[in-house]
Coordinates of C-alpha atoms in Angstrom, one line a residue:
Chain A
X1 CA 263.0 51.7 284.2
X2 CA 261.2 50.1 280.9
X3 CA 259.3 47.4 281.5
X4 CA 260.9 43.9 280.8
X5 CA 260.0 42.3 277.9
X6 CA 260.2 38.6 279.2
X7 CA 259.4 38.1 283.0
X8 CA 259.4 34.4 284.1
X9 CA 258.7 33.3 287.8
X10 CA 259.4 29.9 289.2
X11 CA 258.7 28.0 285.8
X12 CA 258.4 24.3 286.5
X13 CA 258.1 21.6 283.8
X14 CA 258.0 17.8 283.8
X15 CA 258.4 14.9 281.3
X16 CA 256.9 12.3 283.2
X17 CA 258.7 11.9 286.5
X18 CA 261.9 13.8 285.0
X19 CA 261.6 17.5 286.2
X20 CA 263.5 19.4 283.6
X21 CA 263.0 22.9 285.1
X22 CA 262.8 23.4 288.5
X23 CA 261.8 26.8 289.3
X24 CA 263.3 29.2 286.5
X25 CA 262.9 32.9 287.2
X26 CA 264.6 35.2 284.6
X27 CA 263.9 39.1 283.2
X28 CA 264.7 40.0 279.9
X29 CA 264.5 43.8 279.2
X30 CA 264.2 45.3 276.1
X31 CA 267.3 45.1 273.4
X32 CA 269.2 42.7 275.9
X33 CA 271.0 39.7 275.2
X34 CA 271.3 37.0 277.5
X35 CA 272.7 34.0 276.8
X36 CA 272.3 30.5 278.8
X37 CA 274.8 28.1 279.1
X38 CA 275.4 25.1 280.7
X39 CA 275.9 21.2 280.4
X40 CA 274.0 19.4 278.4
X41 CA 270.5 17.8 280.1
X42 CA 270.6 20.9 282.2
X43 CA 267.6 22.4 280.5
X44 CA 268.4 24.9 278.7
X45 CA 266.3 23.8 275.3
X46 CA 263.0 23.0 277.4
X47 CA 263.7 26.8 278.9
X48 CA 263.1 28.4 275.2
X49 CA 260.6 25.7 274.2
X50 CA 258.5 27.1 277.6
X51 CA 259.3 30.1 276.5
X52 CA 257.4 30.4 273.3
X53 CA 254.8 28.0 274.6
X54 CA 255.6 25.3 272.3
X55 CA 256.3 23.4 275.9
X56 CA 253.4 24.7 278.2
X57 CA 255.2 25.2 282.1
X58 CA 253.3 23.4 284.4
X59 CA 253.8 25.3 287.4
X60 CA 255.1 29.0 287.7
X61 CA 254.3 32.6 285.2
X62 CA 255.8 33.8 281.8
X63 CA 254.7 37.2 281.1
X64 CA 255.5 38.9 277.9
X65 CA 255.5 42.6 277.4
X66 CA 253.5 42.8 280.5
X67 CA 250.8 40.1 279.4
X68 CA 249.9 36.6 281.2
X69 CA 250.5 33.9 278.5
X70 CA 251.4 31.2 280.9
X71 CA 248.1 29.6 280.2
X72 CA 247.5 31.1 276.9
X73 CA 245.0 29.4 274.4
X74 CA 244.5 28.7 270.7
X75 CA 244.2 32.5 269.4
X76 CA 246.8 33.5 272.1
X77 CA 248.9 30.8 271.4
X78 CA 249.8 32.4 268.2
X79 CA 249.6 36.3 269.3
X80 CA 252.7 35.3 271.3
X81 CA 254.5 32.8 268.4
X82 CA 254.2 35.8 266.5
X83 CA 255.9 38.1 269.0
X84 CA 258.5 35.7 269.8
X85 CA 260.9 34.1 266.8
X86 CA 262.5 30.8 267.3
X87 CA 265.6 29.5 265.7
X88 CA 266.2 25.3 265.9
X89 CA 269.5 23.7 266.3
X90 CA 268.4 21.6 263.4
X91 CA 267.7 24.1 261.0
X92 CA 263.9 22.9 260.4
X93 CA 263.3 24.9 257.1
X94 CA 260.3 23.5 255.0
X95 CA 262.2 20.8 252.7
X96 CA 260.0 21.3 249.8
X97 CA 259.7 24.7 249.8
X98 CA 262.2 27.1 248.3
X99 CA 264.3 29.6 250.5
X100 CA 262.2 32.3 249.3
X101 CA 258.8 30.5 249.8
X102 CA 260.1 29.3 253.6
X103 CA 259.7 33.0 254.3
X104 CA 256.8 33.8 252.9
X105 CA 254.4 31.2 253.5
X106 CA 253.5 32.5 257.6
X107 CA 253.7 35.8 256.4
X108 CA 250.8 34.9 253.7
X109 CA 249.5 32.3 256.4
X110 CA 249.9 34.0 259.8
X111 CA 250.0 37.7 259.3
X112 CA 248.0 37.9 255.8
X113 CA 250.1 40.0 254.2
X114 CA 249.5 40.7 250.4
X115 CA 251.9 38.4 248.1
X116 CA 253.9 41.7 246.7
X117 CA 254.5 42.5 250.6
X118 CA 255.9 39.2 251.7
X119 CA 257.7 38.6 248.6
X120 CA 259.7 42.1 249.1
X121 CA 260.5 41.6 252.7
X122 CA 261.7 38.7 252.0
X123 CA 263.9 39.1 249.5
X124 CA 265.1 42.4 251.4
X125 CA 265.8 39.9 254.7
X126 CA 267.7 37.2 252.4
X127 CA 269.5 39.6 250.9
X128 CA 270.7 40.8 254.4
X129 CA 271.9 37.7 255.7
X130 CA 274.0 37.4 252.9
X131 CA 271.8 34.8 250.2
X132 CA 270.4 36.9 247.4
X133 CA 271.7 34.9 244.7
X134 CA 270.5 31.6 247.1
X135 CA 266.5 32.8 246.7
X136 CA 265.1 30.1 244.7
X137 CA 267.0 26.8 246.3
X138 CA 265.4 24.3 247.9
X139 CA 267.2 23.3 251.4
X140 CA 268.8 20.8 250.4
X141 CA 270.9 22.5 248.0
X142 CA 272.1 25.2 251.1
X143 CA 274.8 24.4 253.4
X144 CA 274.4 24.4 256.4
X145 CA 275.2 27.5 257.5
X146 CA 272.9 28.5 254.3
X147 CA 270.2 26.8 255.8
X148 CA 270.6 28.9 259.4
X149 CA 271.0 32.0 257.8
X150 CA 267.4 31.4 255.6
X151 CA 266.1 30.0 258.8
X152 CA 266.8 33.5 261.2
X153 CA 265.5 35.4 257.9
X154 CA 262.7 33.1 258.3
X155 CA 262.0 34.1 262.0
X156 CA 262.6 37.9 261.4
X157 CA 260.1 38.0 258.4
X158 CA 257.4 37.9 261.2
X159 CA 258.7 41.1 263.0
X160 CA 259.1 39.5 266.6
X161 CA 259.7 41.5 269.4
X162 CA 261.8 38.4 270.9
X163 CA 264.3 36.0 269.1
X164 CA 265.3 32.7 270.6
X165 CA 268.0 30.5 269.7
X166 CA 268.6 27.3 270.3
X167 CA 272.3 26.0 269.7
X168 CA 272.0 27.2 266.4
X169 CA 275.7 26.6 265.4
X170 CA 275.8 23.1 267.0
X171 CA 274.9 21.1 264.2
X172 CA 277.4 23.3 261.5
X173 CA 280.9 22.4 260.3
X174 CA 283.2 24.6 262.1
X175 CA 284.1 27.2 259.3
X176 CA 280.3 27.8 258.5
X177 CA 279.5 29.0 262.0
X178 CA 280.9 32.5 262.2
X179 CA 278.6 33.4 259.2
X180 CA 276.3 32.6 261.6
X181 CA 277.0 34.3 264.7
X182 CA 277.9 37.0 262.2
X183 CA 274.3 37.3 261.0
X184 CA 273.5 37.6 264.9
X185 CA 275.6 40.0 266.0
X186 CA 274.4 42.3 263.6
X187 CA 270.7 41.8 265.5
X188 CA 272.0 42.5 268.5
X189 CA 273.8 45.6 267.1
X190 CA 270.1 46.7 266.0
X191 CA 269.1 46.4 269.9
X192 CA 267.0 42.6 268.7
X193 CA 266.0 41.4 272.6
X194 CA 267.9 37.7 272.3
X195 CA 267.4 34.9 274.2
X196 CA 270.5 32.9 272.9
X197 CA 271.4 29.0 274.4
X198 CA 274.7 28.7 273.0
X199 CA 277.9 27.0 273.5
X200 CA 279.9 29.8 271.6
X201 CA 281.8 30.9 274.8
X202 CA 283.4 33.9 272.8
X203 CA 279.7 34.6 271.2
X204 CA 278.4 34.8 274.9
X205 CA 281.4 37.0 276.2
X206 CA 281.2 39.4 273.1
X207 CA 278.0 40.6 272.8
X208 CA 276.0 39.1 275.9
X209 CA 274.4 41.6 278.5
X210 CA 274.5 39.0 281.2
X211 CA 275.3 34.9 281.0
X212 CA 272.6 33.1 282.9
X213 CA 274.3 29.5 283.9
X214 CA 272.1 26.5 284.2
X215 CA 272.6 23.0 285.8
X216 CA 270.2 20.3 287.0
X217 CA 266.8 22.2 286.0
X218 CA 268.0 25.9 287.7
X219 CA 269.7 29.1 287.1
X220 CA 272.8 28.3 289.2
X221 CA 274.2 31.8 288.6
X222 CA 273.5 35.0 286.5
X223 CA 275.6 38.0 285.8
X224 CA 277.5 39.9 283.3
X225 CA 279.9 37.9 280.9
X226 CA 283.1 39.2 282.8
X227 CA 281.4 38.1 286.4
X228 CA 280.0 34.3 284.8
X229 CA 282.9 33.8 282.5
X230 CA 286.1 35.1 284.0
X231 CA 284.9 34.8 288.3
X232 CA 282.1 32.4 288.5
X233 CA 281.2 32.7 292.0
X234 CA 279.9 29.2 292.2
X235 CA 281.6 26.2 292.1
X236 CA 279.3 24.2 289.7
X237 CA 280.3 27.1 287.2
X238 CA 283.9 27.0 287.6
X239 CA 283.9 23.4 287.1
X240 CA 282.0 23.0 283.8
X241 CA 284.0 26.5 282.2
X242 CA 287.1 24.3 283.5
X243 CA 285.9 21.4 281.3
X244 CA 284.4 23.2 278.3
X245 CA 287.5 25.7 278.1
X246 CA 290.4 24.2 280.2
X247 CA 292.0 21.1 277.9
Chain B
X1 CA 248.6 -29.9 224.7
X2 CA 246.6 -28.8 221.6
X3 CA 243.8 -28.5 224.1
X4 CA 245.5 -26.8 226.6
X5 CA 246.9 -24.3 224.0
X6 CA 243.1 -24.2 222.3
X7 CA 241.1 -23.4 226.1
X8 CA 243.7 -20.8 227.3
X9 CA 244.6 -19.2 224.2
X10 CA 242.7 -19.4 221.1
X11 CA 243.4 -16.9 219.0
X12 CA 240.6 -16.8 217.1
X13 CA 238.1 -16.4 220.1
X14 CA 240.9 -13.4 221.4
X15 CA 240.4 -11.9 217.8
X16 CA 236.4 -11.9 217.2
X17 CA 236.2 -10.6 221.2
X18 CA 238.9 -8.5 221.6
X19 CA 236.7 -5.5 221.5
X20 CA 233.9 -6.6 223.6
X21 CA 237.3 -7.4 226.3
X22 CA 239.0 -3.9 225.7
X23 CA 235.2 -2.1 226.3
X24 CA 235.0 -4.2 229.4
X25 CA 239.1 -3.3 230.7
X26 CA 237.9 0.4 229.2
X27 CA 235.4 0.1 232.5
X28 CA 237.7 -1.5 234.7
X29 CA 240.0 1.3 234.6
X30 CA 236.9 3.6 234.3
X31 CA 236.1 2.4 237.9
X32 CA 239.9 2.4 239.3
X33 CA 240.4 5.9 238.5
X34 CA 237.0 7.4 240.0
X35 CA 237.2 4.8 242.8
X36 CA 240.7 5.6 243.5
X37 CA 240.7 9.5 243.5
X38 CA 237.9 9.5 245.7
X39 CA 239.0 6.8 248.4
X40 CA 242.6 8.8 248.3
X41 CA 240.5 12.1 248.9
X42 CA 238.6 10.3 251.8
X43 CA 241.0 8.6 253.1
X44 CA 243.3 11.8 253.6
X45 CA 240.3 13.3 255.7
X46 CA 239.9 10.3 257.6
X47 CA 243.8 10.4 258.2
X48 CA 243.6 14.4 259.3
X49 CA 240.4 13.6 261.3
X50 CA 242.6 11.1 263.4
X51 CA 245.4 13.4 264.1
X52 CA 243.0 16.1 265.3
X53 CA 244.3 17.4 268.4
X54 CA 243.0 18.4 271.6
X55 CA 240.6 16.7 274.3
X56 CA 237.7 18.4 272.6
X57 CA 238.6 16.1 269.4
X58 CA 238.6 13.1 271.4
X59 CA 235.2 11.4 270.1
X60 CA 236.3 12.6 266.5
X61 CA 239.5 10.5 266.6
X62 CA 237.5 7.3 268.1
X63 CA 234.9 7.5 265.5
X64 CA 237.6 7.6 263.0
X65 CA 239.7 5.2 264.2
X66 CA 236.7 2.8 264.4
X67 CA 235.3 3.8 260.6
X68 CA 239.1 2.5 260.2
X69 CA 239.0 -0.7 261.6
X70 CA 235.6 -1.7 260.6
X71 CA 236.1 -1.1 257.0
X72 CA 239.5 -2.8 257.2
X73 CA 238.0 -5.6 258.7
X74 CA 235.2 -6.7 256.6
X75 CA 235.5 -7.6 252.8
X76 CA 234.9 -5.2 250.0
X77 CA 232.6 -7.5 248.4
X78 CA 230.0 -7.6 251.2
X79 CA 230.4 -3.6 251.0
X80 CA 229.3 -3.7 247.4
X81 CA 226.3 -6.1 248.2
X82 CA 225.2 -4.3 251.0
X83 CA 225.2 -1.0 249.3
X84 CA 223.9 -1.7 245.8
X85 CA 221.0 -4.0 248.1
X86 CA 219.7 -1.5 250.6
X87 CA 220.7 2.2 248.7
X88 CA 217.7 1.9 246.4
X89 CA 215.1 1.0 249.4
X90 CA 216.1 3.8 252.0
X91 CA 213.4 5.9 251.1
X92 CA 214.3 8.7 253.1
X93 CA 217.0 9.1 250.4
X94 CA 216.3 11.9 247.0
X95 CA 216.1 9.9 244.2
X96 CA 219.3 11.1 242.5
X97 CA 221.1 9.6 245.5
X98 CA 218.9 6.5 245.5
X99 CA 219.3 5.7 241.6
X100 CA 222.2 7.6 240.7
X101 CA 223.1 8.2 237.2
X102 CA 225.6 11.1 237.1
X103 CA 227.7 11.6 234.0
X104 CA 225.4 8.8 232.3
X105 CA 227.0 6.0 234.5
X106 CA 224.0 3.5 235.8
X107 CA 223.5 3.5 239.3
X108 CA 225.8 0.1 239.4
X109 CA 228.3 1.5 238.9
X110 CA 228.0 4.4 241.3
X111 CA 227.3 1.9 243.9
X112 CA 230.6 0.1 242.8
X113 CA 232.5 3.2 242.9
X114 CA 230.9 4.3 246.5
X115 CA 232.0 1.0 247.6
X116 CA 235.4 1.1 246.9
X117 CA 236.0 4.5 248.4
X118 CA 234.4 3.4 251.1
X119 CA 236.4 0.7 252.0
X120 CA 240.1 1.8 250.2
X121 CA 239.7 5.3 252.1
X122 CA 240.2 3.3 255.4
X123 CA 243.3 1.7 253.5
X124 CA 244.4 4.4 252.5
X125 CA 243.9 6.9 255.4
X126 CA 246.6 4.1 257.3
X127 CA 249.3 4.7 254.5
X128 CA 248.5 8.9 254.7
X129 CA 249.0 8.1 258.9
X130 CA 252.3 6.6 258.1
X131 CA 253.4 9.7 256.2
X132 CA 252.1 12.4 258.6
X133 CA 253.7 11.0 261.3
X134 CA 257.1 10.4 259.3
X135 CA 257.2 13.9 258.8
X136 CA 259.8 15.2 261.4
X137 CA 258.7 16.7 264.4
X138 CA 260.8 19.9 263.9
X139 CA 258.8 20.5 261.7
X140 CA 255.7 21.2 263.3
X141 CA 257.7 23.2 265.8
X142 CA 259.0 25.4 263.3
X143 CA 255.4 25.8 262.0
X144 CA 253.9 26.4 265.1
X145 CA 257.1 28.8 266.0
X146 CA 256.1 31.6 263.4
X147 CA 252.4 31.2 264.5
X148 CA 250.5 28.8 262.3
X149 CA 247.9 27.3 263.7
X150 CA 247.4 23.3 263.5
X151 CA 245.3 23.7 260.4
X152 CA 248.1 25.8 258.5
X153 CA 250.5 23.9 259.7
X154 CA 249.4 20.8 258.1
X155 CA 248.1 22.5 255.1
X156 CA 251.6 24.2 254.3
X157 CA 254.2 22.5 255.5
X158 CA 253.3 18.9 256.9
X159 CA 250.4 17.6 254.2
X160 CA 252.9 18.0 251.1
X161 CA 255.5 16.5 253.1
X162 CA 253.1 13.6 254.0
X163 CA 252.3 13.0 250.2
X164 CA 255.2 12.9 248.8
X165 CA 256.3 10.2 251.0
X166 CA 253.6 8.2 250.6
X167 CA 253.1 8.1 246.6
X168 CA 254.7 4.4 246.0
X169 CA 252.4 2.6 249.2
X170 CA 249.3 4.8 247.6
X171 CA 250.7 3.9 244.0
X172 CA 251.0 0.1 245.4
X173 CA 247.6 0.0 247.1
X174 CA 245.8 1.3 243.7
X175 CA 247.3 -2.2 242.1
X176 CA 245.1 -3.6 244.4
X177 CA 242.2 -1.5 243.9
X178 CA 242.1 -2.3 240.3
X179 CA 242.1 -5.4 241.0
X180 CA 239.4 -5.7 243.4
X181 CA 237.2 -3.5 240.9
X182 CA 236.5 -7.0 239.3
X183 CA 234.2 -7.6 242.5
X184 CA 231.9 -4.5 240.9
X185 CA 230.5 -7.3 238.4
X186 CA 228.9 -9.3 240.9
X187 CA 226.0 -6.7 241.0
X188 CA 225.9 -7.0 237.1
X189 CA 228.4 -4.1 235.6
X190 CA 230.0 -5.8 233.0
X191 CA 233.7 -5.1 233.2
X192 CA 237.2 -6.5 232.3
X193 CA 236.2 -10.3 234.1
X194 CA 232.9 -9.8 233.4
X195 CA 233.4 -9.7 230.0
X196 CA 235.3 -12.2 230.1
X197 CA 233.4 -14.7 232.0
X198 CA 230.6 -14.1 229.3
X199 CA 232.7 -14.9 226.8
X200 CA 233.7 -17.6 228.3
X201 CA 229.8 -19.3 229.0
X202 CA 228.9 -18.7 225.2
X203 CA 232.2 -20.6 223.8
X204 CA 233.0 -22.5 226.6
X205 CA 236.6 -21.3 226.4
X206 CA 238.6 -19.2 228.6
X207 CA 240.9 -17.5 226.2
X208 CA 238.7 -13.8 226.3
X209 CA 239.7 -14.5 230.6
X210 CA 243.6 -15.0 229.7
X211 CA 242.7 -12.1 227.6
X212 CA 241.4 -10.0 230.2
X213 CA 244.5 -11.1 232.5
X214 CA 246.8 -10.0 229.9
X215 CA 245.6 -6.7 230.3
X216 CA 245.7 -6.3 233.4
X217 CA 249.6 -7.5 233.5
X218 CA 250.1 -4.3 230.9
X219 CA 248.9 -2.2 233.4
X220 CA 250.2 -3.5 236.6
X221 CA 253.5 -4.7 235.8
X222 CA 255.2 -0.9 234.8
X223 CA 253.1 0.3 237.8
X224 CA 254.8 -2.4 240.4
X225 CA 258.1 -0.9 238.3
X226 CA 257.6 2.7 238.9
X227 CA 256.6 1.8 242.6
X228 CA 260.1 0.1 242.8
X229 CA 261.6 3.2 241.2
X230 CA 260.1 5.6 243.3
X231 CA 261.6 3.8 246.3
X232 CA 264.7 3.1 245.4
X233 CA 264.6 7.0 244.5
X234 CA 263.4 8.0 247.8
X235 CA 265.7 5.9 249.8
X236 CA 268.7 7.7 247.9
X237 CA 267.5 10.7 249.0
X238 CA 267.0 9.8 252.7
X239 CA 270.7 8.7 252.8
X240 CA 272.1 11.8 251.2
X241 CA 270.0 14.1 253.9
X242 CA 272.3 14.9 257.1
X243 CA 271.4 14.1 260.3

């Protein structure tokens, strides 16, 4: 068997006296998709944010294509940032730069590619998530489903071996998120590794290769979409798929 | 009221000095504009020097943060006496730095000009704080998420964010600087007031003063305008933004 991409062991992390994860083992291999839901407060954001180190775990190991970056510093710190792409809920595209210039600027910054080379792949990424005549706006001129499409271009323009997303289609009107979750299943047809914390329930029982379910600071349950979604075999499951899907 | 009209406003005195005045506002504005530009410059260092992270920073940030205070706390005009009194007579000092007469200013004025940046930098690096930490944290994530180090980060994407916020308070605070340049004459530059106030012992009238005022009032009152407009513009854009 390949070696997973993602290992985590027993990840622990606090905010003061509120322990947000409480021991969070999960394997991602390579080209899966696994998607996290669960009830809000139930951790699922900090998970990602320990992922890619922008939260550092206090307790517990996140290896990544076989290397230790649990306690990763400075130079390391960005070695795995530029393995591992991250997609925000809120968007967070540079205000004040164009759509073009939000992808090129870590490319010229991070990865010093020449300006000919970052201008063409990103023009060739915009163009695939559907906003080549949308190049040369500024953010606030996108919708908002504009604004996530530039801002998974944005991620993919530093290659990453791992993409994370975080509720990216909470924050869009309802008829500008399937050009979203469009845009990602076509990743996840190119065998992209996804790490995807979503609320999309049909997203999750599409294209998911397992549905990790988190409550209070733990996977409660893990399996494929057809075990989590259609026979949870815990109770805590049942009950919030009865209130996010029952009515 | 003839002699009211005659001490504050006598034309005749404006006319024959109105030169000798403009020369002297010609230096006021002169010493704004080099004072200013490098007291925004210093204070945005002092600004990024207090939002160095990391333990290892820690003493950086305190000395800052005290450079901040201190120079907050003590008034410009002892800055300018202290400097132009004790520059000259630290021997340790090269000449040029000791008597400096770049670009064919006198030394005075140098020491005027080292004064204010001295002291508006610490202004100023308070007003840069503001805007760097207005700047949205998402931001930073996003920058740090595609691998920018804390430098880039703030070069690229928080810095410009940071200035563009903060152009009225700067724009306000350099009102103020202009004003307080008229504290450069006490070591002897003759600007604006000085002028003025020279004027003003030879004819004992004050109308070259309300001169000098008037000037001022040309300058200040479009700029306290455009500050206004630059709000107002700002805060239109802040409600139009989602979230």
């Amino acid at each position: 068997m390949d070696e997973p991409v993602l290992e985590l062991e027993d990840v622990h992390k606090s905010f003061g006296k509120l322990e947000v994860l409480r021991g969070i083992d999960l394997t991602v291999g390579r080209g899966d998709v696994i998607c996290v839901i669960g009830p809000s407060g139930s951790g699922k954001s900090t998970l990602l944010r320990c992922i890619n180190l922008l939260e550092p775990p206090e307790r517990g190991r996140i290896v990544l294509e076989g290397r230790d970056i649990t306690r990763a510093r400075k130079a390391e710190l960005n070695f795995v940032r530029r393995r591992i792409g991250m997609v925000f809920q809120q968007f967070n595209l540079f205000p004040h730069k164009t759509a073009l210039e939000n992808l090129t600027v870590a490319q010229r910054t991070v990865l010093d590619r020449s300006k000919d080379e970052a201008l063409a792949k990103s023009r060739a990424l915009l163009e695939r998530v559907g906003l080549a005549d949308k190049m040369g706006e500024y953010p606030e001129r996108l919708s908002g489903g504009q604004q996530q499409r530039v801002a998974i271009a944005r991620a993919l323009a530093m290659n990453p071996h791992v993409m994370l997303f975080d509720e990216v289609t909470s924050a869009l009107d309802p008829e500008l998120v399937k050009e979203v979750l469009d845009v990602m299943r076509e990743l996840v047809a190119e065998g992209m590794t996804m790490v995807v914390v979503t609320h999309e329930m049909g997203f999750a029982r599409d294209v998911a290769d397992s549905v990790a379910f988190m409550d209070g600071g733990v996977v409660v349950e893990r399996g494929t979409p057809e075990q989590v979604l259609s026979n949870p075999g815990e109770e805590r499951t049942r009950q919030f798929l009865g209130a996010v899907l029952g009515h | 009221m003839g002699i009211f009209f005659h001490q504050y406003f006598d034309l005749d005195i404006i006319r024959d000095n109105f030169s000798f005045v403009l020369a002297g506002f010609g230096q006021t504005l002169l010493l704004s504009v080099v004072g200013a530009a490098l007291a925004m410059s210093w204070g945005l260092v002092l600004a990024l020097l207090r939002q160095s992270p990391g333990r290892p920073m820690m003493p950086v940030r305190a000395l800052a943060i005290t450079y901040i205070d201190v120079l907050r706390g003590i008034p410009l005009l002892l800055v300018i006496l202290l400097i132009s009194g004790s520059i000259p007579f630290l021997t340790f000092l090269p000449q040029t730095l000791r008597a400096p007469d770049f670009f064919g200013k006198p030394d005075i004025f140098w020491f005027g000009v080292l004064a204010i940046a001295l002291t508006y930098g610490a202004y100023y690096a308070e007003v840069y704080r503001a805007g760097l930490e207005g700047v949205p944290y998402g931001q930073t994530e996003a920058a740090r998420s595609l691998g920018m180090s804390h430098a880039q980060s703030m070069r690229h994407v928080i810095v410009p964010q940071a200035i563009r916020r903060v152009i009225p308070p700067i724009l306000n605070d350099f009102i103020a600087l202009m004003k307080d340049t008229s504290l450069v004459q006490v070591i002897g530059y003759v600007e604006v007031v000085r002028a003025g106030r020279e004027v003003q012992a030879e004819t004992f009238n004050s109308s070259a003063l309300t001169l000098g005022a008037l000037m001022f009032i040309v300058f200040t009152v479009p700029l306290a305008r455009l500050v206004d407009r630059l709000i107002a513009r700002q805060q239109a854009q802040t409600r139009r933004a989602p979230v």
